[in-house]
PDB file of C-alpha atoms in Angstrom:
ATOM      1  CA  MET U 788      -1.706  -4.766  51.343  1.00  0.00           C
ATOM      2  CA  PHE U 789      -2.335  -6.897  48.266  1.00  0.00           C
ATOM      3  CA  THR U 790      -1.749 -10.622  48.273  1.00  0.00           C
ATOM      4  CA  GLU U 791      -1.765 -12.899  45.292  1.00  0.00           C
ATOM      5  CA  THR U 792      -1.809 -16.644  45.297  1.00  0.00           C
ATOM      6  CA  VAL U 793       1.110 -18.054  43.376  1.00  0.00           C
ATOM      7  CA  LEU U 794       1.169 -21.806  43.121  1.00  0.00           C
ATOM      8  CA  HIS U 795       4.391 -23.581  42.235  1.00  0.00           C
ATOM      9  CA  THR U 796       5.638 -27.150  42.279  1.00  0.00           C
ATOM     10  CA  LYS U 797       8.788 -27.979  44.234  1.00  0.00           C
ATOM     11  CA  ASN U 798      10.911 -27.397  41.125  1.00  0.00           C
ATOM     12  CA  GLY U 799       9.412 -23.916  40.617  1.00  0.00           C
ATOM     13  CA  THR U 800       6.987 -24.731  37.801  1.00  0.00           C
ATOM     14  CA  LYS U 801       3.918 -22.459  37.932  1.00  0.00           C
ATOM     15  CA  VAL U 802       0.640 -24.243  38.504  1.00  0.00           C
ATOM     16  CA  LYS U 803      -2.463 -22.884  36.887  1.00  0.00           C
ATOM     17  CA  PRO U 804      -5.527 -24.128  38.742  1.00  0.00           C
ATOM     18  CA  THR U 805      -8.182 -24.974  36.170  1.00  0.00           C
ATOM     19  CA  THR U 806     -11.265 -27.069  35.798  1.00  0.00           C
ATOM     20  CA  VAL U 807     -13.322 -27.863  32.721  1.00  0.00           C
ATOM     21  CA  VAL U 808     -16.856 -26.492  32.522  1.00  0.00           C
ATOM     22  CA  ASN U 809     -18.982 -27.326  29.474  1.00  0.00           C
ATOM     23  CA  GLY U 810     -15.881 -28.490  27.615  1.00  0.00           C
ATOM     24  CA  LYS U 811     -13.908 -25.284  28.231  1.00  0.00           C
ATOM     25  CA  LYS U 812     -11.055 -24.566  30.668  1.00  0.00           C
ATOM     26  CA  ALA U 813     -11.917 -22.199  33.500  1.00  0.00           C
ATOM     27  CA  ALA U 814      -9.634 -20.692  36.138  1.00  0.00           C
ATOM     28  CA  ARG U 815     -10.482 -21.971  39.596  1.00  0.00           C
ATOM     29  CA  MET U 816     -11.527 -19.223  41.985  1.00  0.00           C
ATOM     30  CA  MET U 817     -11.264 -18.642  45.710  1.00  0.00           C
ATOM     31  CA  ILE U 818     -13.184 -16.405  48.085  1.00  0.00           C
ATOM     32  CA  ILE U 819     -11.270 -14.624  50.828  1.00  0.00           C
ATOM     33  CA  SER U 820     -13.416 -14.005  53.899  1.00  0.00           C
ATOM     34  CA  GLY U 821     -11.964 -12.212  56.903  1.00  0.00           C
ATOM     35  CA  CYS U 822     -12.807 -12.142  60.575  1.00  0.00           C
ATOM     36  CA  GLN U 823     -12.361 -10.136  63.747  1.00  0.00           C
ATOM     37  CA  HIS U 824      -9.671 -11.775  65.836  1.00  0.00           C
ATOM     38  CA  GLY U 825      -6.363 -10.849  67.388  1.00  0.00           C
ATOM     39  CA  LYS U 826      -5.158  -7.569  65.870  1.00  0.00           C
ATOM     40  CA  ILE U 827      -8.259  -7.230  63.648  1.00  0.00           C
ATOM     41  CA  LYS U 828     -10.862  -5.136  65.513  1.00  0.00           C
ATOM     42  CA  ASN U 829     -14.168  -3.413  64.702  1.00  0.00           C
ATOM     43  CA  PHE U 830     -15.321  -6.053  62.235  1.00  0.00           C
ATOM     44  CA  GLU U 831     -18.759  -6.913  63.575  1.00  0.00           C
ATOM     45  CA  ASN U 832     -20.172  -8.182  60.255  1.00  0.00           C
ATOM     46  CA  TRP U 833     -17.600 -10.886  59.615  1.00  0.00           C
ATOM     47  CA  GLU U 834     -20.089 -13.679  60.391  1.00  0.00           C
ATOM     48  CA  TYR U 835     -22.554 -12.378  57.779  1.00  0.00           C
ATOM     49  CA  ASN U 836     -19.701 -12.276  55.309  1.00  0.00           C
ATOM     50  CA  LEU U 837     -18.659 -15.843  56.052  1.00  0.00           C
ATOM     51  CA  ARG U 838     -22.231 -17.124  55.684  1.00  0.00           C
ATOM     52  CA  PHE U 839     -22.562 -15.328  52.349  1.00  0.00           C
ATOM     53  CA  SER U 840     -19.160 -16.586  51.191  1.00  0.00           C
ATOM     54  CA  THR U 841     -20.216 -20.131  52.031  1.00  0.00           C
ATOM     55  CA  ALA U 842     -23.547 -19.763  50.218  1.00  0.00           C
ATOM     56  CA  VAL U 843     -21.835 -18.384  47.106  1.00  0.00           C
ATOM     57  CA  THR U 844     -19.197 -21.125  47.113  1.00  0.00           C
ATOM     58  CA  ASP U 845     -21.823 -23.836  47.569  1.00  0.00           C
ATOM     59  CA  LYS U 846     -24.017 -22.420  44.796  1.00  0.00           C
ATOM     60  CA  ILE U 847     -21.161 -22.155  42.314  1.00  0.00           C
ATOM     61  CA  ASN U 848     -19.808 -25.620  43.059  1.00  0.00           C
ATOM     62  CA  GLY U 849     -23.343 -26.979  42.760  1.00  0.00           C
ATOM     63  CA  MET U 850     -23.618 -25.492  39.277  1.00  0.00           C
ATOM     64  CA  TYR U 851     -19.993 -25.882  38.164  1.00  0.00           C
ATOM     65  CA  SER U 852     -18.226 -28.660  40.013  1.00  0.00           C
ATOM     66  CA  GLU U 853     -14.718 -27.818  41.220  1.00  0.00           C
ATOM     67  CA  LEU U 854     -14.787 -24.199  39.988  1.00  0.00           C
ATOM     68  CA  MET U 855     -14.334 -22.850  43.519  1.00  0.00           C
ATOM     69  CA  ARG U 856     -11.354 -23.593  45.714  1.00  0.00           C
ATOM     70  CA  PRO U 857     -11.918 -23.729  49.498  1.00  0.00           C
ATOM     71  CA  ILE U 858     -12.620 -20.389  51.193  1.00  0.00           C
ATOM     72  CA  LEU U 859      -9.563 -18.679  52.640  1.00  0.00           C
ATOM     73  CA  PHE U 860     -10.816 -17.622  56.068  1.00  0.00           C
ATOM     74  CA  SER U 861      -8.389 -15.549  58.098  1.00  0.00           C
ATOM     75  CA  GLU U 862      -7.719 -12.454  60.169  1.00  0.00           C
ATOM     76  CA  ARG U 863      -8.068  -9.825  57.435  1.00  0.00           C
ATOM     77  CA  LYS U 864     -10.349  -6.899  56.667  1.00  0.00           C
ATOM     78  CA  TYR U 865      -9.599  -5.458  53.207  1.00  0.00           C
ATOM     79  CA  ASN U 866     -12.652  -3.158  53.609  1.00  0.00           C
ATOM     80  CA  MET U 867     -14.916  -6.182  54.108  1.00  0.00           C
ATOM     81  CA  ASP U 868     -15.893  -4.539  57.397  1.00  0.00           C
ATOM     82  CA  LEU U 869     -17.700  -1.704  55.603  1.00  0.00           C
ATOM     83  CA  THR U 870     -20.832  -3.632  54.636  1.00  0.00           C
ATOM     84  CA  LYS U 871     -22.445  -7.016  55.173  1.00  0.00           C
ATOM     85  CA  ASN U 872     -22.033  -9.849  52.654  1.00  0.00           C
ATOM     86  CA  SER U 873     -18.601  -8.712  51.497  1.00  0.00           C
ATOM     87  CA  PHE U 874     -15.725 -10.878  50.319  1.00  0.00           C
ATOM     88  CA  LEU U 875     -12.774 -10.805  47.978  1.00  0.00           C
ATOM     89  CA  LEU U 876     -12.723 -13.030  44.933  1.00  0.00           C
ATOM     90  CA  GLU U 877      -9.462 -14.351  43.566  1.00  0.00           C
ATOM     91  CA  VAL U 878      -9.798 -15.574  39.996  1.00  0.00           C
ATOM     92  CA  GLY U 879      -7.070 -18.056  39.130  1.00  0.00           C
ATOM     93  CA  THR U 880      -3.405 -17.240  39.645  1.00  0.00           C
ATOM     94  CA  GLU U 881      -0.677 -15.606  37.627  1.00  0.00           C
ATOM     95  CA  GLY U 882      -0.411 -18.889  35.706  1.00  0.00           C
ATOM     96  CA  ASN U 883      -3.921 -18.719  34.242  1.00  0.00           C
ATOM     97  CA  THR U 884      -4.763 -17.185  30.890  1.00  0.00           C
ATOM     98  CA  LEU U 885      -6.996 -14.170  30.454  1.00  0.00           C
ATOM     99  CA  ASP U 886      -9.503 -16.353  28.600  1.00  0.00           C
ATOM    100  CA  GLU U 887      -9.684 -18.805  31.528  1.00  0.00           C
ATOM    101  CA  ALA U 888     -10.179 -15.940  33.987  1.00  0.00           C
ATOM    102  CA  CYS U 889     -12.846 -14.191  31.899  1.00  0.00           C
ATOM    103  CA  TYR U 890     -14.760 -17.421  31.403  1.00  0.00           C
ATOM    104  CA  SER U 891     -14.703 -18.021  35.156  1.00  0.00           C
ATOM    105  CA  GLY U 892     -15.952 -14.486  35.733  1.00  0.00           C
ATOM    106  CA  ARG U 893     -18.954 -15.141  33.507  1.00  0.00           C
ATOM    107  CA  LEU U 894     -19.684 -18.431  35.281  1.00  0.00           C
ATOM    108  CA  PHE U 895     -19.383 -16.690  38.648  1.00  0.00           C
ATOM    109  CA  ALA U 896     -21.786 -13.944  37.561  1.00  0.00           C
ATOM    110  CA  ASN U 897     -24.361 -16.489  36.358  1.00  0.00           C
ATOM    111  CA  ALA U 898     -24.261 -18.426  39.619  1.00  0.00           C
ATOM    112  CA  LEU U 899     -24.323 -15.306  41.813  1.00  0.00           C
ATOM    113  CA  ALA U 900     -27.294 -13.915  39.889  1.00  0.00           C
ATOM    114  CA  GLU U 901     -29.170 -17.190  40.336  1.00  0.00           C
ATOM    115  CA  LEU U 902     -28.366 -17.249  44.057  1.00  0.00           C
ATOM    116  CA  LEU U 903     -29.568 -13.683  44.569  1.00  0.00           C
ATOM    117  CA  LEU U 904     -32.720 -14.218  42.517  1.00  0.00           C
ATOM    118  CA  ASP U 905     -33.515 -17.347  44.529  1.00  0.00           C
ATOM    119  CA  GLU U 906     -32.869 -15.517  47.787  1.00  0.00           C
ATOM    120  CA  TYR U 907     -34.821 -12.358  47.060  1.00  0.00           C
ATOM    121  CA  THR U 908     -37.694 -13.552  44.877  1.00  0.00           C
ATOM    122  CA  ASN U 909     -38.876 -16.466  47.026  1.00  0.00           C
TER     123      ASN U 909
END
């Protein structure tokens, strides 16, 4: 099952969540982190995933204020149960441009690389 965030105003106008980083518009991103609860079973690593999701979100927002939206934490798996430190990343919405999404992807990669280097080289 694939879900996509579509943001609209009450009158149906599409909202494109953006922020400005270094003078350029970037699509705001959101991490989806699932958990074992209710109908979702056999997902023992969900706590590792949530901790990693939180660390990534904090790192990115520390480097690029407001780039990350709050984590969507819910009863979902989406193969996140297959390995530790897994999450889904939603880059913008259908209202964002490709340029905004690609720029956000580069910013995300820079912040994730810095987080991993800090974690594994110290």
